[in-house]
Amino acid sequence: MKNESVIIERYEKEGYTSVYSIINNQLMDMDTKKSYTPNDIQIIAEHRFEGMSNPSDMSLLYVVDTQDNSKGTILVNYNPSESSKMADFFQQVPKENYKS
């Protein structure tokens, strides 16, 4: 299985270069400081990576395109027994905004 960095590099070569973080329940482009709600983004692709020592620990790589054409990736660590602000944000993205 390809690791996260190989997949991220592939998308960067395709123009998905923005770096995002979740701040105040919004996706923020860390370069431009623009914020996006779950309705403002489209998920172009989603990649899952299981933890090596514990398969229930996983991360999700989201490939994102925004309403104003900011394109990038965000890696979300996810553990089914825990909630995180990042996971909560992506659960609010409307299903019709998932293109994968």
PDB file of N, CA and C in Angstrom:
ATOM      1  N   MET A   1       0.845  -1.179   0.000  1.00  0.00           N
ATOM      2  CA  MET A   1       0.000   0.000   0.000  1.00  0.00           C
ATOM      3  C   MET A   1       0.893   1.246   0.000  1.00  0.00           C
ATOM      4  N   LYS A   2       0.501   2.223  -0.779  1.00  0.00           N
ATOM      5  CA  LYS A   2       1.259   3.470  -0.846  1.00  0.00           C
ATOM      6  C   LYS A   2       1.027   4.265   0.428  1.00  0.00           C
ATOM      7  N   ASN A   3       2.091   4.911   0.882  1.00  0.00           N
ATOM      8  CA  ASN A   3       1.895   5.714   2.083  1.00  0.00           C
ATOM      9  C   ASN A   3       1.360   7.096   1.728  1.00  0.00           C
ATOM     10  N   GLU A   4       0.987   7.820   2.752  1.00  0.00           N
ATOM     11  CA  GLU A   4       0.329   9.108   2.570  1.00  0.00           C
ATOM     12  C   GLU A   4       1.151  10.096   1.747  1.00  0.00           C
ATOM     13  N   SER A   5       2.450  10.168   2.018  1.00  0.00           N
ATOM     14  CA  SER A   5       3.275  11.176   1.345  1.00  0.00           C
ATOM     15  C   SER A   5       3.358  10.946  -0.158  1.00  0.00           C
ATOM     16  N   VAL A   6       3.358   9.691  -0.593  1.00  0.00           N
ATOM     17  CA  VAL A   6       3.394   9.398  -2.029  1.00  0.00           C
ATOM     18  C   VAL A   6       2.109   9.881  -2.694  1.00  0.00           C
ATOM     19  N   ILE A   7       0.983   9.646  -2.059  1.00  0.00           N
ATOM     20  CA  ILE A   7      -0.308  10.071  -2.606  1.00  0.00           C
ATOM     21  C   ILE A   7      -0.396  11.601  -2.619  1.00  0.00           C
ATOM     22  N   ILE A   8       0.037  12.240  -1.538  1.00  0.00           N
ATOM     23  CA  ILE A   8       0.007  13.708  -1.475  1.00  0.00           C
ATOM     24  C   ILE A   8       0.871  14.303  -2.581  1.00  0.00           C
ATOM     25  N   GLU A   9       2.057  13.761  -2.788  1.00  0.00           N
ATOM     26  CA  GLU A   9       2.946  14.259  -3.851  1.00  0.00           C
ATOM     27  C   GLU A   9       2.284  14.143  -5.219  1.00  0.00           C
ATOM     28  N   ARG A  10       1.584  13.049  -5.454  1.00  0.00           N
ATOM     29  CA  ARG A  10       0.894  12.866  -6.738  1.00  0.00           C
ATOM     30  C   ARG A  10      -0.130  13.976  -6.964  1.00  0.00           C
ATOM     31  N   TYR A  11      -0.906  14.281  -5.934  1.00  0.00           N
ATOM     32  CA  TYR A  11      -1.910  15.340  -6.074  1.00  0.00           C
ATOM     33  C   TYR A  11      -1.270  16.720  -6.182  1.00  0.00           C
ATOM     34  N   GLU A  12      -0.160  16.939  -5.495  1.00  0.00           N
ATOM     35  CA  GLU A  12       0.532  18.228  -5.621  1.00  0.00           C
ATOM     36  C   GLU A  12       0.965  18.464  -7.064  1.00  0.00           C
ATOM     37  N   LYS A  13       1.424  17.411  -7.731  1.00  0.00           N
ATOM     38  CA  LYS A  13       1.822  17.528  -9.140  1.00  0.00           C
ATOM     39  C   LYS A  13       0.632  17.868 -10.031  1.00  0.00           C
ATOM     40  N   GLU A  14      -0.577  17.535  -9.576  1.00  0.00           N
ATOM     41  CA  GLU A  14      -1.801  17.829 -10.329  1.00  0.00           C
ATOM     42  C   GLU A  14      -2.393  19.188  -9.941  1.00  0.00           C
ATOM     43  N   GLY A  15      -1.685  19.945  -9.092  1.00  0.00           N
ATOM     44  CA  GLY A  15      -2.141  21.286  -8.733  1.00  0.00           C
ATOM     45  C   GLY A  15      -2.841  21.400  -7.394  1.00  0.00           C
ATOM     46  N   TYR A  16      -2.937  20.319  -6.644  1.00  0.00           N
ATOM     47  CA  TYR A  16      -3.577  20.352  -5.324  1.00  0.00           C
ATOM     48  C   TYR A  16      -2.512  20.699  -4.282  1.00  0.00           C
ATOM     49  N   THR A  17      -2.181  21.992  -4.200  1.00  0.00           N
ATOM     50  CA  THR A  17      -1.039  22.428  -3.399  1.00  0.00           C
ATOM     51  C   THR A  17      -1.407  23.165  -2.115  1.00  0.00           C
ATOM     52  N   SER A  18      -2.650  23.536  -1.944  1.00  0.00           N
ATOM     53  CA  SER A  18      -3.042  24.261  -0.727  1.00  0.00           C
ATOM     54  C   SER A  18      -2.958  23.343   0.484  1.00  0.00           C
ATOM     55  N   VAL A  19      -2.593  23.938   1.609  1.00  0.00           N
ATOM     56  CA  VAL A  19      -2.529  23.232   2.883  1.00  0.00           C
ATOM     57  C   VAL A  19      -3.664  23.765   3.744  1.00  0.00           C
ATOM     58  N   TYR A  20      -4.462  22.853   4.298  1.00  0.00           N
ATOM     59  CA  TYR A  20      -5.638  23.243   5.065  1.00  0.00           C
ATOM     60  C   TYR A  20      -5.538  22.787   6.512  1.00  0.00           C
ATOM     61  N   SER A  21      -6.305  23.464   7.350  1.00  0.00           N
ATOM     62  CA  SER A  21      -6.499  23.068   8.732  1.00  0.00           C
ATOM     63  C   SER A  21      -7.942  23.397   9.102  1.00  0.00           C
ATOM     64  N   ILE A  22      -8.445  22.773  10.143  1.00  0.00           N
ATOM     65  CA  ILE A  22      -9.796  23.071  10.621  1.00  0.00           C
ATOM     66  C   ILE A  22      -9.677  24.038  11.792  1.00  0.00           C
ATOM     67  N   ILE A  23     -10.277  25.223  11.630  1.00  0.00           N
ATOM     68  CA  ILE A  23     -10.268  26.245  12.673  1.00  0.00           C
ATOM     69  C   ILE A  23     -11.691  26.781  12.815  1.00  0.00           C
ATOM     70  N   ASN A  24     -12.213  26.736  14.044  1.00  0.00           N
ATOM     71  CA  ASN A  24     -13.589  27.186  14.322  1.00  0.00           C
ATOM     72  C   ASN A  24     -14.603  26.499  13.415  1.00  0.00           C
ATOM     73  N   ASN A  25     -14.451  25.196  13.249  1.00  0.00           N
ATOM     74  CA  ASN A  25     -15.336  24.360  12.431  1.00  0.00           C
ATOM     75  C   ASN A  25     -15.408  24.824  10.978  1.00  0.00           C
ATOM     76  N   GLN A  26     -14.329  25.405  10.489  1.00  0.00           N
ATOM     77  CA  GLN A  26     -14.231  25.760   9.076  1.00  0.00           C
ATOM     78  C   GLN A  26     -12.883  25.295   8.550  1.00  0.00           C
ATOM     79  N   LEU A  27     -12.854  24.972   7.271  1.00  0.00           N
ATOM     80  CA  LEU A  27     -11.614  24.597   6.606  1.00  0.00           C
ATOM     81  C   LEU A  27     -10.881  25.875   6.237  1.00  0.00           C
ATOM     82  N   MET A  28      -9.650  26.030   6.725  1.00  0.00           N
ATOM     83  CA  MET A  28      -8.893  27.247   6.431  1.00  0.00           C
ATOM     84  C   MET A  28      -7.695  26.921   5.554  1.00  0.00           C
ATOM     85  N   ASP A  29      -7.555  27.682   4.464  1.00  0.00           N
ATOM     86  CA  ASP A  29      -6.365  27.619   3.625  1.00  0.00           C
ATOM     87  C   ASP A  29      -5.279  28.353   4.396  1.00  0.00           C
ATOM     88  N   MET A  30      -4.228  27.657   4.776  1.00  0.00           N
ATOM     89  CA  MET A  30      -3.218  28.236   5.653  1.00  0.00           C
ATOM     90  C   MET A  30      -2.374  29.302   4.964  1.00  0.00           C
ATOM     91  N   ASP A  31      -2.357  29.333   3.634  1.00  0.00           N
ATOM     92  CA  ASP A  31      -1.619  30.383   2.922  1.00  0.00           C
ATOM     93  C   ASP A  31      -2.445  31.657   2.780  1.00  0.00           C
ATOM     94  N   THR A  32      -3.684  31.523   2.318  1.00  0.00           N
ATOM     95  CA  THR A  32      -4.514  32.702   2.045  1.00  0.00           C
ATOM     96  C   THR A  32      -5.343  33.132   3.247  1.00  0.00           C
ATOM     97  N   LYS A  33      -5.488  32.242   4.233  1.00  0.00           N
ATOM     98  CA  LYS A  33      -6.311  32.466   5.433  1.00  0.00           C
ATOM     99  C   LYS A  33      -7.804  32.542   5.113  1.00  0.00           C
ATOM    100  N   LYS A  34      -8.204  32.105   3.923  1.00  0.00           N
ATOM    101  CA  LYS A  34      -9.633  32.035   3.603  1.00  0.00           C
ATOM    102  C   LYS A  34     -10.228  30.812   4.289  1.00  0.00           C
ATOM    103  N   SER A  35     -11.476  30.968   4.739  1.00  0.00           N
ATOM    104  CA  SER A  35     -12.174  29.887   5.426  1.00  0.00           C
ATOM    105  C   SER A  35     -13.337  29.395   4.590  1.00  0.00           C
ATOM    106  N   TYR A  36     -13.645  28.106   4.752  1.00  0.00           N
ATOM    107  CA  TYR A  36     -14.705  27.466   3.981  1.00  0.00           C
ATOM    108  C   TYR A  36     -15.572  26.616   4.904  1.00  0.00           C
ATOM    109  N   THR A  37     -16.869  26.668   4.682  1.00  0.00           N
ATOM    110  CA  THR A  37     -17.805  25.817   5.409  1.00  0.00           C
ATOM    111  C   THR A  37     -17.881  24.467   4.698  1.00  0.00           C
ATOM    112  N   PRO A  38     -18.494  23.466   5.321  1.00  0.00           N
ATOM    113  CA  PRO A  38     -18.645  22.181   4.639  1.00  0.00           C
ATOM    114  C   PRO A  38     -19.385  22.295   3.300  1.00  0.00           C
ATOM    115  N   ASN A  39     -20.283  23.262   3.164  1.00  0.00           N
ATOM    116  CA  ASN A  39     -21.014  23.438   1.903  1.00  0.00           C
ATOM    117  C   ASN A  39     -20.165  24.070   0.806  1.00  0.00           C
ATOM    118  N   ASP A  40     -19.044  24.703   1.174  1.00  0.00           N
ATOM    119  CA  ASP A  40     -18.200  25.428   0.224  1.00  0.00           C
ATOM    120  C   ASP A  40     -17.177  24.549  -0.487  1.00  0.00           C
ATOM    121  N   ILE A  41     -17.073  23.287  -0.092  1.00  0.00           N
ATOM    122  CA  ILE A  41     -16.013  22.450  -0.653  1.00  0.00           C
ATOM    123  C   ILE A  41     -16.572  21.229  -1.364  1.00  0.00           C
ATOM    124  N   GLN A  42     -15.744  20.677  -2.236  1.00  0.00           N
ATOM    125  CA  GLN A  42     -16.030  19.394  -2.867  1.00  0.00           C
ATOM    126  C   GLN A  42     -14.880  18.456  -2.544  1.00  0.00           C
ATOM    127  N   ILE A  43     -15.220  17.229  -2.240  1.00  0.00           N
ATOM    128  CA  ILE A  43     -14.217  16.203  -1.996  1.00  0.00           C
ATOM    129  C   ILE A  43     -13.993  15.485  -3.323  1.00  0.00           C
ATOM    130  N   ILE A  44     -12.815  15.685  -3.900  1.00  0.00           N
ATOM    131  CA  ILE A  44     -12.481  15.095  -5.191  1.00  0.00           C
ATOM    132  C   ILE A  44     -12.110  13.630  -5.032  1.00  0.00           C
ATOM    133  N   ALA A  45     -11.409  13.313  -3.955  1.00  0.00           N
ATOM    134  CA  ALA A  45     -11.012  11.930  -3.676  1.00  0.00           C
ATOM    135  C   ALA A  45     -10.790  11.779  -2.180  1.00  0.00           C
ATOM    136  N   GLU A  46     -10.840  10.530  -1.754  1.00  0.00           N
ATOM    137  CA  GLU A  46     -10.642  10.196  -0.347  1.00  0.00           C
ATOM    138  C   GLU A  46      -9.810   8.917  -0.303  1.00  0.00           C
ATOM    139  N   HIS A  47      -8.748   8.931   0.481  1.00  0.00           N
ATOM    140  CA  HIS A  47      -7.874   7.762   0.609  1.00  0.00           C
ATOM    141  C   HIS A  47      -7.775   7.393   2.080  1.00  0.00           C
ATOM    142  N   ARG A  48      -7.913   6.098   2.366  1.00  0.00           N
ATOM    143  CA  ARG A  48      -7.842   5.609   3.746  1.00  0.00           C
ATOM    144  C   ARG A  48      -6.519   4.884   3.963  1.00  0.00           C
ATOM    145  N   PHE A  49      -5.948   5.111   5.140  1.00  0.00           N
ATOM    146  CA  PHE A  49      -4.708   4.452   5.517  1.00  0.00           C
ATOM    147  C   PHE A  49      -4.895   3.875   6.912  1.00  0.00           C
ATOM    148  N   GLU A  50      -4.708   2.547   7.054  1.00  0.00           N
ATOM    149  CA  GLU A  50      -4.851   1.905   8.356  1.00  0.00           C
ATOM    150  C   GLU A  50      -3.539   1.967   9.113  1.00  0.00           C
ATOM    151  N   GLY A  51      -3.653   2.032  10.444  1.00  0.00           N
ATOM    152  CA  GLY A  51      -2.463   2.023  11.287  1.00  0.00           C
ATOM    153  C   GLY A  51      -1.752   0.691  11.187  1.00  0.00           C
ATOM    154  N   MET A  52      -0.425   0.712  11.215  1.00  0.00           N
ATOM    155  CA  MET A  52       0.349  -0.523  11.083  1.00  0.00           C
ATOM    156  C   MET A  52       0.154  -1.446  12.283  1.00  0.00           C
ATOM    157  N   SER A  53       0.179  -0.890  13.483  1.00  0.00           N
ATOM    158  CA  SER A  53       0.073  -1.730  14.671  1.00  0.00           C
ATOM    159  C   SER A  53      -1.370  -1.930  15.122  1.00  0.00           C
ATOM    160  N   ASN A  54      -2.254  -1.004  14.752  1.00  0.00           N
ATOM    161  CA  ASN A  54      -3.650  -1.100  15.160  1.00  0.00           C
ATOM    162  C   ASN A  54      -4.535  -0.646  14.002  1.00  0.00           C
ATOM    163  N   PRO A  55      -5.160  -1.590  13.301  1.00  0.00           N
ATOM    164  CA  PRO A  55      -5.980  -1.226  12.138  1.00  0.00           C
ATOM    165  C   PRO A  55      -7.139  -0.289  12.448  1.00  0.00           C
ATOM    166  N   SER A  56      -7.568  -0.204  13.723  1.00  0.00           N
ATOM    167  CA  SER A  56      -8.666   0.717  14.039  1.00  0.00           C
ATOM    168  C   SER A  56      -8.188   2.169  14.064  1.00  0.00           C
ATOM    169  N   ASP A  57      -6.872   2.359  14.181  1.00  0.00           N
ATOM    170  CA  ASP A  57      -6.310   3.705  14.041  1.00  0.00           C
ATOM    171  C   ASP A  57      -6.067   3.932  12.563  1.00  0.00           C
ATOM    172  N   MET A  58      -6.693   4.938  12.015  1.00  0.00           N
ATOM    173  CA  MET A  58      -6.481   5.189  10.600  1.00  0.00           C
ATOM    174  C   MET A  58      -6.456   6.676  10.337  1.00  0.00           C
ATOM    175  N   SER A  59      -6.014   6.993   9.148  1.00  0.00           N
ATOM    176  CA  SER A  59      -6.059   8.381   8.705  1.00  0.00           C
ATOM    177  C   SER A  59      -6.758   8.424   7.360  1.00  0.00           C
ATOM    178  N   LEU A  60      -7.379   9.553   7.096  1.00  0.00           N
ATOM    179  CA  LEU A  60      -8.070   9.779   5.831  1.00  0.00           C
ATOM    180  C   LEU A  60      -7.437  10.979   5.161  1.00  0.00           C
ATOM    181  N   LEU A  61      -7.090  10.815   3.909  1.00  0.00           N
ATOM    182  CA  LEU A  61      -6.572  11.921   3.120  1.00  0.00           C
ATOM    183  C   LEU A  61      -7.699  12.403   2.227  1.00  0.00           C
ATOM    184  N   TYR A  62      -8.084  13.662   2.408  1.00  0.00           N
ATOM    185  CA  TYR A  62      -9.120  14.263   1.575  1.00  0.00           C
ATOM    186  C   TYR A  62      -8.457  15.164   0.541  1.00  0.00           C
ATOM    187  N   VAL A  63      -8.874  15.020  -0.711  1.00  0.00           N
ATOM    188  CA  VAL A  63      -8.434  15.887  -1.796  1.00  0.00           C
ATOM    189  C   VAL A  63      -9.586  16.847  -2.034  1.00  0.00           C
ATOM    190  N   VAL A  64      -9.312  18.152  -1.859  1.00  0.00           N
ATOM    191  CA  VAL A  64     -10.363  19.158  -1.754  1.00  0.00           C
ATOM    192  C   VAL A  64     -10.259  20.197  -2.864  1.00  0.00           C
ATOM    193  N   ASP A  65     -11.427  20.600  -3.365  1.00  0.00           N
ATOM    194  CA  ASP A  65     -11.556  21.733  -4.286  1.00  0.00           C
ATOM    195  C   ASP A  65     -12.614  22.646  -3.671  1.00  0.00           C
ATOM    196  N   THR A  66     -12.322  23.941  -3.588  1.00  0.00           N
ATOM    197  CA  THR A  66     -13.256  24.871  -2.960  1.00  0.00           C
ATOM    198  C   THR A  66     -14.033  25.652  -4.009  1.00  0.00           C
ATOM    199  N   GLN A  67     -15.027  26.398  -3.553  1.00  0.00           N
ATOM    200  CA  GLN A  67     -15.871  27.182  -4.458  1.00  0.00           C
ATOM    201  C   GLN A  67     -15.090  28.248  -5.208  1.00  0.00           C
ATOM    202  N   ASP A  68     -13.946  28.693  -4.663  1.00  0.00           N
ATOM    203  CA  ASP A  68     -13.137  29.693  -5.366  1.00  0.00           C
ATOM    204  C   ASP A  68     -11.853  29.091  -5.951  1.00  0.00           C
ATOM    205  N   ASN A  69     -11.883  27.783  -6.179  1.00  0.00           N
ATOM    206  CA  ASN A  69     -10.821  27.032  -6.861  1.00  0.00           C
ATOM    207  C   ASN A  69      -9.520  26.893  -6.089  1.00  0.00           C
ATOM    208  N   SER A  70      -9.552  27.024  -4.780  1.00  0.00           N
ATOM    209  CA  SER A  70      -8.411  26.624  -3.964  1.00  0.00           C
ATOM    210  C   SER A  70      -8.413  25.096  -3.972  1.00  0.00           C
ATOM    211  N   LYS A  71      -7.260  24.488  -4.253  1.00  0.00           N
ATOM    212  CA  LYS A  71      -7.180  23.034  -4.366  1.00  0.00           C
ATOM    213  C   LYS A  71      -6.039  22.520  -3.503  1.00  0.00           C
ATOM    214  N   GLY A  72      -6.334  21.509  -2.704  1.00  0.00           N
ATOM    215  CA  GLY A  72      -5.290  20.963  -1.852  1.00  0.00           C
ATOM    216  C   GLY A  72      -5.718  19.682  -1.177  1.00  0.00           C
ATOM    217  N   THR A  73      -4.946  19.294  -0.172  1.00  0.00           N
ATOM    218  CA  THR A  73      -5.211  18.061   0.560  1.00  0.00           C
ATOM    219  C   THR A  73      -5.187  18.346   2.058  1.00  0.00           C
ATOM    220  N   ILE A  74      -5.855  17.473   2.792  1.00  0.00           N
ATOM    221  CA  ILE A  74      -5.799  17.536   4.254  1.00  0.00           C
ATOM    222  C   ILE A  74      -5.841  16.106   4.772  1.00  0.00           C
ATOM    223  N   LEU A  75      -4.941  15.804   5.697  1.00  0.00           N
ATOM    224  CA  LEU A  75      -4.847  14.480   6.289  1.00  0.00           C
ATOM    225  C   LEU A  75      -5.511  14.522   7.660  1.00  0.00           C
ATOM    226  N   VAL A  76      -6.485  13.651   7.862  1.00  0.00           N
ATOM    227  CA  VAL A  76      -7.263  13.624   9.098  1.00  0.00           C
ATOM    228  C   VAL A  76      -6.992  12.312   9.815  1.00  0.00           C
ATOM    229  N   ASN A  77      -6.457  12.396  11.029  1.00  0.00           N
ATOM    230  CA  ASN A  77      -6.285  11.197  11.844  1.00  0.00           C
ATOM    231  C   ASN A  77      -7.635  10.845  12.440  1.00  0.00           C
ATOM    232  N   TYR A  78      -7.969   9.555  12.391  1.00  0.00           N
ATOM    233  CA  TYR A  78      -9.295   9.145  12.817  1.00  0.00           C
ATOM    234  C   TYR A  78      -9.197   7.866  13.628  1.00  0.00           C
ATOM    235  N   ASN A  79      -9.855   7.861  14.755  1.00  0.00           N
ATOM    236  CA  ASN A  79      -9.992   6.674  15.579  1.00  0.00           C
ATOM    237  C   ASN A  79     -11.477   6.552  15.872  1.00  0.00           C
ATOM    238  N   PRO A  80     -12.098   5.436  15.485  1.00  0.00           N
ATOM    239  CA  PRO A  80     -13.553   5.306  15.651  1.00  0.00           C
ATOM    240  C   PRO A  80     -14.058   5.544  17.071  1.00  0.00           C
ATOM    241  N   SER A  81     -13.212   5.327  18.072  1.00  0.00           N
ATOM    242  CA  SER A  81     -13.666   5.520  19.447  1.00  0.00           C
ATOM    243  C   SER A  81     -13.515   6.966  19.920  1.00  0.00           C
ATOM    244  N   GLU A  82     -12.950   7.811  19.088  1.00  0.00           N
ATOM    245  CA  GLU A  82     -12.759   9.211  19.457  1.00  0.00           C
ATOM    246  C   GLU A  82     -13.351  10.121  18.392  1.00  0.00           C
ATOM    247  N   SER A  83     -13.702  11.317  18.798  1.00  0.00           N
ATOM    248  CA  SER A  83     -14.182  12.319  17.859  1.00  0.00           C
ATOM    249  C   SER A  83     -13.103  13.380  17.711  1.00  0.00           C
ATOM    250  N   SER A  84     -13.044  13.974  16.554  1.00  0.00           N
ATOM    251  CA  SER A  84     -12.107  15.074  16.365  1.00  0.00           C
ATOM    252  C   SER A  84     -12.798  16.178  15.580  1.00  0.00           C
ATOM    253  N   LYS A  85     -12.302  17.389  15.723  1.00  0.00           N
ATOM    254  CA  LYS A  85     -12.882  18.515  14.997  1.00  0.00           C
ATOM    255  C   LYS A  85     -12.773  18.305  13.498  1.00  0.00           C
ATOM    256  N   MET A  86     -11.668  17.725  13.051  1.00  0.00           N
ATOM    257  CA  MET A  86     -11.497  17.489  11.615  1.00  0.00           C
ATOM    258  C   MET A  86     -12.502  16.464  11.105  1.00  0.00           C
ATOM    259  N   ALA A  87     -12.624  15.352  11.811  1.00  0.00           N
ATOM    260  CA  ALA A  87     -13.570  14.318  11.391  1.00  0.00           C
ATOM    261  C   ALA A  87     -14.994  14.863  11.412  1.00  0.00           C
ATOM    262  N   ASP A  88     -15.327  15.641  12.442  1.00  0.00           N
ATOM    263  CA  ASP A  88     -16.666  16.232  12.534  1.00  0.00           C
ATOM    264  C   ASP A  88     -16.947  17.145  11.346  1.00  0.00           C
ATOM    265  N   PHE A  89     -15.962  17.947  10.951  1.00  0.00           N
ATOM    266  CA  PHE A  89     -16.137  18.851   9.812  1.00  0.00           C
ATOM    267  C   PHE A  89     -16.469  18.054   8.548  1.00  0.00           C
ATOM    268  N   PHE A  90     -15.698  17.018   8.265  1.00  0.00           N
ATOM    269  CA  PHE A  90     -15.902  16.275   7.022  1.00  0.00           C
ATOM    270  C   PHE A  90     -17.197  15.459   7.033  1.00  0.00           C
ATOM    271  N   GLN A  91     -17.697  15.118   8.212  1.00  0.00           N
ATOM    272  CA  GLN A  91     -18.995  14.450   8.285  1.00  0.00           C
ATOM    273  C   GLN A  91     -20.125  15.402   7.926  1.00  0.00           C
ATOM    274  N   GLN A  92     -19.886  16.711   8.005  1.00  0.00           N
ATOM    275  CA  GLN A  92     -20.902  17.712   7.669  1.00  0.00           C
ATOM    276  C   GLN A  92     -20.918  18.081   6.184  1.00  0.00           C
ATOM    277  N   VAL A  93     -19.920  17.625   5.427  1.00  0.00           N
ATOM    278  CA  VAL A  93     -19.894  17.922   3.990  1.00  0.00           C
ATOM    279  C   VAL A  93     -21.048  17.161   3.339  1.00  0.00           C
ATOM    280  N   PRO A  94     -21.914  17.852   2.588  1.00  0.00           N
ATOM    281  CA  PRO A  94     -23.050  17.171   1.954  1.00  0.00           C
ATOM    282  C   PRO A  94     -22.596  16.038   1.030  1.00  0.00           C
ATOM    283  N   LYS A  95     -23.344  14.956   1.035  1.00  0.00           N
ATOM    284  CA  LYS A  95     -22.990  13.790   0.213  1.00  0.00           C
ATOM    285  C   LYS A  95     -22.843  14.140  -1.260  1.00  0.00           C
ATOM    286  N   GLU A  96     -23.645  15.080  -1.751  1.00  0.00           N
ATOM    287  CA  GLU A  96     -23.555  15.454  -3.165  1.00  0.00           C
ATOM    288  C   GLU A  96     -22.260  16.210  -3.481  1.00  0.00           C
ATOM    289  N   ASN A  97     -21.516  16.620  -2.440  1.00  0.00           N
ATOM    290  CA  ASN A  97     -20.238  17.306  -2.650  1.00  0.00           C
ATOM    291  C   ASN A  97     -19.059  16.336  -2.707  1.00  0.00           C
ATOM    292  N   TYR A  98     -19.339  15.047  -2.585  1.00  0.00           N
ATOM    293  CA  TYR A  98     -18.303  14.021  -2.725  1.00  0.00           C
ATOM    294  C   TYR A  98     -18.294  13.543  -4.163  1.00  0.00           C
ATOM    295  N   LYS A  99     -17.159  13.719  -4.844  1.00  0.00           N
ATOM    296  CA  LYS A  99     -17.038  13.316  -6.244  1.00  0.00           C
ATOM    297  C   LYS A  99     -16.364  11.963  -6.399  1.00  0.00           C
ATOM    298  N   SER A 100     -15.800  11.445  -5.313  1.00  0.00           N
ATOM    299  CA  SER A 100     -15.069  10.176  -5.408  1.00  0.00           C
ATOM    300  C   SER A 100     -15.996   8.991  -5.372  1.00  0.00           C
TER     301      SER A 100
END
